[in-house]
Amino acid sequence: MGLADGEIERVRVATDIVAIISERTALKRSGTRWSGLCPFHTERTGSFSVNATEGFYYCFGCHAKGDAITFVRETQHLDFIEAVEYLATRAGIELQHDEQSGAARQERKTFLAAMERAVEWYHQQLLTSPEAGPARNYLRSRGYDGDVVREFRLGWAPEGWDVMTKALGLSAKELEGTGLGFVNSRGNRQDALRGRIIFPIFDTSHHAIAVGGRILPPGPGEAAREEAKYKNSPETPIYSKRRTLYALNWAKEEVVKTGEIIVCEGYTDVIAFFRAGLRRAVATCGTALSEDHFRTMRNFAPRIVLAYDGDSAGQNAAASVYQWEQQFDAEVVVAKFPPGSDPAEFAQNDPAGLAEAVSNAVPFLQFRLERVLDSSNFSTPESRARAAEAALAVVAEHPSDLVRDQYLQVVADRCRMEVEALRPRLSRQRANPRSASVDVAPVRTTTPDYMAYKPGVEALRRVIHEPQLLDGRLIPAMFTDLVQRTSYEALATDQPIVHCIDDLNRRGDEWAADLLAVLAVEEPLEAAPGDDVERHVDELVAQLLRAAVQDALSDINRQMRDGVVTAESGLTVIRDVRQRLELLGSSHGQLIEQELREWLSDLGAQS
């Protein structure tokens, strides 16, 4: 992470989360909490609540949740460290870095500075160098005027072996750490890119982190260069291909505004979209679309438009796309372009048509299915059967039975067959797919059961907000719901609730984390009129004990039926425990309560 121990917590404690959130939405005090309209989704009635003491927020409408660091990351689209640094600056805190990470941080600054110098040098070469004349002519032929060149900071890498290295005086370590060059077999420093148009790559904070280079097409009478058309920076300490999206630094504002991001294959496609007025396009940097790319895009927008040429759009791993759709709650659609045209050409010739293609983008499965059916022959029964088999193989890849069933009707109509005749074949395709299927976790669409059992929920709420009232009176075994028990065990560590939620998420206990996130911003239920808080808490503990003990007695009954324990010993325990349950709430209540807790603890230790 790069920060010394305790620095993140120091920033959290020093941050006024109400002040931070109030810059985005108006908050009103409601009891000991603050509430208002959610800044993450449109609503008329406020469902957003903030616990200023714990430094946590939760929206009961869209379920957005987190602390001040999370809020800054989501609203300003920063990474974790950038968000911490932003809050530290506001609070007047000078962050301390551990010795090892401090050195790495300084090294990163060095590499970023070297990359920025190189990008500017390449840019000036394109603007002013006589040698870059052919590059300028080529860019003009593609419709790139001076404004485009300056906006995207395009550059030119001269043909010489070490022109850039010598001009900037970069060390061997800087060349290697940035990917701008290397030391050759003779021990000389050498440029990585020569004779290429340079496309700088930036992170979301506008730091130059890499470059891509394109060779010029051969002129009249020239032979084509025997090397790749595009050459990109390698992985470096400042650049990760699987996490970086070209032009996201320029596109993010429009992406957030529209809720849509367009993903292309290359730099020129992105620039074409920008020139056509669609300033929400990005591109992967010489690599296939990955889960990390998808996660990054989903952080900015829920709708992802694949704007590849026809062949490439169908080559994405379908199982992965469907998995990512459900995993990140996103919508993936495909923009359809005229046959034989790529997005850059289409944008240059018909910018209005490009916008229409994006607007009319179709679901990923529909696109793939139409490609199969449109290329099929339906003239004979045999050809229709072959088309149906190919189409069913595509439909079978989708994880949702509801979606598959709707597209099954499409296949039946196009192939002139009955749906019922195709359904068994689709089931066989699902059972024996052409490629491994991907298991996708079910999406929760209803109120989960662990929120339904009120005594457990209210006890957790009290532990969060008024822990002194229940000090020493609860144990994990008193929570019969597993999610509630996991939540209590996290709270029992006496960490701040933000840390409890983080730990639960890291362990994969997302439901327990969600439960704590909700309760952190809710008020404890008030005692009934005429009753005091202590009485209410006593009854709450008694309810939890009764439910937990009854569950334990049911287990003993099952063990008696299965012969695990003898009837004599089992009935003795049941009789003794039930006698104590009858005394719960009497003048001996506190002693009985302690005895029942100890009995439940002993049972847990034995199991």
mmCIF file of C-alpha atoms in Angstrom, residues 400-571:
data_model
loop_
_atom_site.group_PDB
_atom_site.id
_atom_site.type_symbol
_atom_site.label_atom_id
_atom_site.label_comp_id
_atom_site.label_asym_id
_atom_site.label_seq_id
_atom_site.Cartn_x
_atom_site.Cartn_y
_atom_site.Cartn_z
ATOM 1 C CA SER A 400 -29.681 -17.437 -17.256
ATOM 2 C CA ASP A 401 -32.432 -19.935 -18.083
ATOM 3 C CA LEU A 402 -34.902 -17.067 -18.551
ATOM 4 C CA VAL A 403 -32.678 -15.390 -21.157
ATOM 5 C CA ARG A 404 -31.963 -18.700 -22.913
ATOM 6 C CA ASP A 405 -35.665 -19.492 -23.173
ATOM 7 C CA GLN A 406 -36.446 -16.180 -24.877
ATOM 8 C CA TYR A 407 -33.706 -16.618 -27.462
ATOM 9 C CA LEU A 408 -34.826 -20.195 -28.038
ATOM 10 C CA GLN A 409 -37.971 -18.751 -29.597
ATOM 11 C CA VAL A 410 -35.807 -16.666 -31.955
ATOM 12 C CA VAL A 411 -33.932 -19.779 -33.092
ATOM 13 C CA ALA A 412 -37.186 -21.662 -33.580
ATOM 14 C CA ASP A 413 -38.691 -18.892 -35.722
ATOM 15 C CA ARG A 414 -35.604 -18.452 -37.942
ATOM 16 C CA CYS A 415 -35.095 -22.195 -38.428
ATOM 17 C CA ARG A 416 -38.827 -22.918 -38.864
ATOM 18 C CA MET A 417 -38.971 -25.394 -36.006
ATOM 19 C CA GLU A 418 -41.067 -25.949 -32.906
ATOM 20 C CA VAL A 419 -39.672 -24.614 -29.651
ATOM 21 C CA GLU A 420 -40.453 -27.866 -27.845
ATOM 22 C CA ALA A 421 -38.355 -29.777 -30.344
ATOM 23 C CA LEU A 422 -35.364 -27.540 -29.624
ATOM 24 C CA ARG A 423 -35.618 -27.391 -25.842
ATOM 25 C CA PRO A 424 -34.199 -30.916 -25.179
ATOM 26 C CA ARG A 425 -31.294 -30.219 -27.535
ATOM 27 C CA LEU A 426 -30.559 -26.978 -25.704
ATOM 28 C CA SER A 427 -30.482 -28.919 -22.443
ATOM 29 C CA ARG A 428 -27.962 -31.342 -23.947
ATOM 30 C CA GLN A 429 -25.852 -28.410 -25.143
ATOM 31 C CA ARG A 430 -25.881 -27.052 -21.592
ATOM 32 C CA ALA A 431 -24.853 -30.434 -20.198
ATOM 33 C CA ASN A 432 -22.044 -30.879 -22.734
ATOM 34 C CA PRO A 433 -20.858 -27.422 -23.783
ATOM 35 C CA ARG A 434 -18.112 -26.885 -26.307
ATOM 36 C CA SER A 435 -16.094 -25.002 -23.691
ATOM 37 C CA ALA A 436 -16.045 -24.999 -19.928
ATOM 38 C CA SER A 437 -18.950 -23.156 -18.388
ATOM 39 C CA VAL A 438 -18.482 -20.555 -15.698
ATOM 40 C CA ASP A 439 -20.389 -20.741 -12.448
ATOM 41 C CA VAL A 440 -21.886 -17.403 -11.553
ATOM 42 C CA ALA A 441 -23.004 -16.543 -8.067
ATOM 43 C CA PRO A 442 -26.757 -15.986 -7.814
ATOM 44 C CA VAL A 443 -27.926 -12.393 -7.671
ATOM 45 C CA ARG A 444 -29.971 -11.467 -4.620
ATOM 46 C CA THR A 445 -33.263 -9.869 -5.622
ATOM 47 C CA THR A 446 -35.280 -10.125 -2.375
ATOM 48 C CA THR A 447 -34.755 -9.087 1.235
ATOM 49 C CA PRO A 448 -32.361 -11.680 2.669
ATOM 50 C CA ASP A 449 -33.485 -13.952 5.504
ATOM 51 C CA TYR A 450 -30.820 -12.722 7.880
ATOM 52 C CA MET A 451 -32.564 -9.319 8.009
ATOM 53 C CA ALA A 452 -35.889 -10.953 8.927
ATOM 54 C CA TYR A 453 -35.107 -12.294 12.405
ATOM 55 C CA LYS A 454 -35.607 -9.102 14.390
ATOM 56 C CA PRO A 455 -34.077 -9.942 17.820
ATOM 57 C CA GLY A 456 -30.730 -10.802 16.225
ATOM 58 C CA VAL A 457 -30.775 -7.721 14.029
ATOM 59 C CA GLU A 458 -31.710 -5.450 16.924
ATOM 60 C CA ALA A 459 -29.006 -6.985 19.127
ATOM 61 C CA LEU A 460 -26.391 -6.249 16.475
ATOM 62 C CA ARG A 461 -27.727 -2.726 16.116
ATOM 63 C CA ARG A 462 -27.345 -2.244 19.877
ATOM 64 C CA VAL A 463 -23.808 -3.666 19.849
ATOM 65 C CA ILE A 464 -22.859 -1.113 17.176
ATOM 66 C CA HIS A 465 -24.487 1.952 18.723
ATOM 67 C CA GLU A 466 -24.774 1.205 22.468
ATOM 68 C CA PRO A 467 -22.273 -1.565 23.216
ATOM 69 C CA GLN A 468 -22.196 -0.789 26.946
ATOM 70 C CA LEU A 469 -25.803 -2.012 27.315
ATOM 71 C CA LEU A 470 -24.910 -5.536 26.161
ATOM 72 C CA ASP A 471 -21.391 -5.813 27.492
ATOM 73 C CA GLY A 472 -20.683 -9.453 28.393
ATOM 74 C CA ARG A 473 -24.250 -10.615 27.731
ATOM 75 C CA LEU A 474 -23.882 -11.999 24.211
ATOM 76 C CA ILE A 475 -21.973 -14.916 22.707
ATOM 77 C CA PRO A 476 -21.895 -16.065 19.043
ATOM 78 C CA ALA A 477 -24.029 -19.162 19.794
ATOM 79 C CA MET A 478 -26.966 -16.893 20.740
ATOM 80 C CA PHE A 479 -27.325 -15.909 17.052
ATOM 81 C CA THR A 480 -29.125 -18.768 15.315
ATOM 82 C CA ASP A 481 -28.797 -17.096 11.905
ATOM 83 C CA LEU A 482 -25.332 -17.798 10.462
ATOM 84 C CA VAL A 483 -24.963 -14.368 8.816
ATOM 85 C CA GLN A 484 -25.956 -12.593 12.030
ATOM 86 C CA ARG A 485 -23.505 -14.770 13.978
ATOM 87 C CA THR A 486 -20.687 -13.964 11.548
ATOM 88 C CA SER A 487 -21.522 -10.268 11.891
ATOM 89 C CA TYR A 488 -21.425 -10.492 15.693
ATOM 90 C CA GLU A 489 -18.084 -12.330 15.643
ATOM 91 C CA ALA A 490 -16.659 -9.495 13.538
ATOM 92 C CA LEU A 491 -17.971 -6.875 15.987
ATOM 93 C CA ALA A 492 -16.602 -8.860 18.930
ATOM 94 C CA THR A 493 -13.054 -8.107 17.743
ATOM 95 C CA ASP A 494 -13.616 -4.520 19.007
ATOM 96 C CA GLN A 495 -12.363 -3.030 15.737
ATOM 97 C CA PRO A 496 -14.003 0.085 14.249
ATOM 98 C CA ILE A 497 -16.992 -0.993 12.205
ATOM 99 C CA VAL A 498 -15.338 0.175 8.980
ATOM 100 C CA HIS A 499 -12.550 -2.341 9.606
ATOM 101 C CA CYS A 500 -15.066 -5.080 10.469
ATOM 102 C CA ILE A 501 -16.846 -4.544 7.148
ATOM 103 C CA ASP A 502 -13.560 -4.480 5.227
ATOM 104 C CA ASP A 503 -12.437 -7.735 6.869
ATOM 105 C CA LEU A 504 -15.743 -9.451 6.114
ATOM 106 C CA ASN A 505 -15.579 -8.416 2.458
ATOM 107 C CA ARG A 506 -12.004 -9.670 2.180
ATOM 108 C CA ARG A 507 -13.060 -13.040 3.608
ATOM 109 C CA GLY A 508 -15.972 -13.304 1.168
ATOM 110 C CA ASP A 509 -18.658 -12.834 3.877
ATOM 111 C CA GLU A 510 -20.434 -10.198 1.782
ATOM 112 C CA TRP A 511 -23.874 -10.707 3.350
ATOM 113 C CA ALA A 512 -22.487 -10.157 6.841
ATOM 114 C CA ALA A 513 -20.674 -7.050 5.562
ATOM 115 C CA ASP A 514 -23.917 -5.775 3.999
ATOM 116 C CA LEU A 515 -25.813 -6.378 7.245
ATOM 117 C CA LEU A 516 -23.311 -4.344 9.268
ATOM 118 C CA ALA A 517 -23.304 -1.605 6.633
ATOM 119 C CA VAL A 518 -27.084 -1.220 6.969
ATOM 120 C CA LEU A 519 -27.121 -1.343 10.759
ATOM 121 C CA ALA A 520 -24.264 1.143 11.044
ATOM 122 C CA VAL A 521 -26.513 3.932 9.766
ATOM 123 C CA GLU A 522 -29.756 2.870 11.497
ATOM 124 C CA GLU A 523 -31.056 3.936 14.891
ATOM 125 C CA PRO A 524 -31.667 1.311 17.626
ATOM 126 C CA LEU A 525 -35.357 0.619 18.228
ATOM 127 C CA GLU A 526 -36.738 2.704 21.072
ATOM 128 C CA ALA A 527 -38.126 1.038 24.197
ATOM 129 C CA ALA A 528 -41.901 0.695 24.433
ATOM 130 C CA PRO A 529 -43.757 3.567 26.166
ATOM 131 C CA GLY A 530 -43.518 3.189 29.913
ATOM 132 C CA ASP A 531 -40.578 0.805 29.633
ATOM 133 C CA ASP A 532 -36.928 1.656 30.160
ATOM 134 C CA VAL A 533 -33.958 0.786 27.963
ATOM 135 C CA GLU A 534 -32.513 -1.727 30.431
ATOM 136 C CA ARG A 535 -35.806 -3.643 30.469
ATOM 137 C CA HIS A 536 -35.883 -3.650 26.673
ATOM 138 C CA VAL A 537 -32.330 -5.017 26.525
ATOM 139 C CA ASP A 538 -33.150 -7.713 29.111
ATOM 140 C CA GLU A 539 -36.049 -8.893 26.953
ATOM 141 C CA LEU A 540 -33.883 -8.794 23.846
ATOM 142 C CA VAL A 541 -31.244 -11.027 25.466
ATOM 143 C CA ALA A 542 -33.961 -13.377 26.718
ATOM 144 C CA GLN A 543 -35.424 -13.693 23.207
ATOM 145 C CA LEU A 544 -32.029 -14.551 21.739
ATOM 146 C CA LEU A 545 -31.343 -17.103 24.480
ATOM 147 C CA ARG A 546 -34.744 -18.790 24.109
ATOM 148 C CA ALA A 547 -34.338 -19.159 20.329
ATOM 149 C CA ALA A 548 -30.741 -20.420 20.587
ATOM 150 C CA VAL A 549 -31.552 -22.856 23.424
ATOM 151 C CA GLN A 550 -34.593 -24.231 21.606
ATOM 152 C CA ASP A 551 -32.413 -24.873 18.556
ATOM 153 C CA ALA A 552 -29.865 -26.649 20.738
ATOM 154 C CA LEU A 553 -32.577 -28.801 22.365
ATOM 155 C CA SER A 554 -33.864 -29.761 18.915
ATOM 156 C CA ASP A 555 -30.348 -30.920 18.062
ATOM 157 C CA ILE A 556 -30.278 -33.091 21.205
ATOM 158 C CA ASN A 557 -33.616 -34.641 20.196
ATOM 159 C CA ARG A 558 -32.180 -35.485 16.773
ATOM 160 C CA GLN A 559 -29.086 -36.990 18.394
ATOM 161 C CA MET A 560 -31.331 -39.160 20.566
ATOM 162 C CA ARG A 561 -33.224 -40.405 17.492
ATOM 163 C CA ASP A 562 -29.932 -41.155 15.716
ATOM 164 C CA GLY A 563 -28.507 -42.949 18.734
ATOM 165 C CA VAL A 564 -25.678 -40.450 19.186
ATOM 166 C CA VAL A 565 -26.722 -39.860 22.810
ATOM 167 C CA THR A 566 -28.770 -42.126 25.078
ATOM 168 C CA ALA A 567 -32.391 -41.321 25.803
ATOM 169 C CA GLU A 568 -31.661 -41.132 29.536
ATOM 170 C CA SER A 569 -28.865 -38.560 29.288
ATOM 171 C CA GLY A 570 -30.606 -36.582 26.563
ATOM 172 C CA LEU A 571 -33.904 -36.309 28.456
#
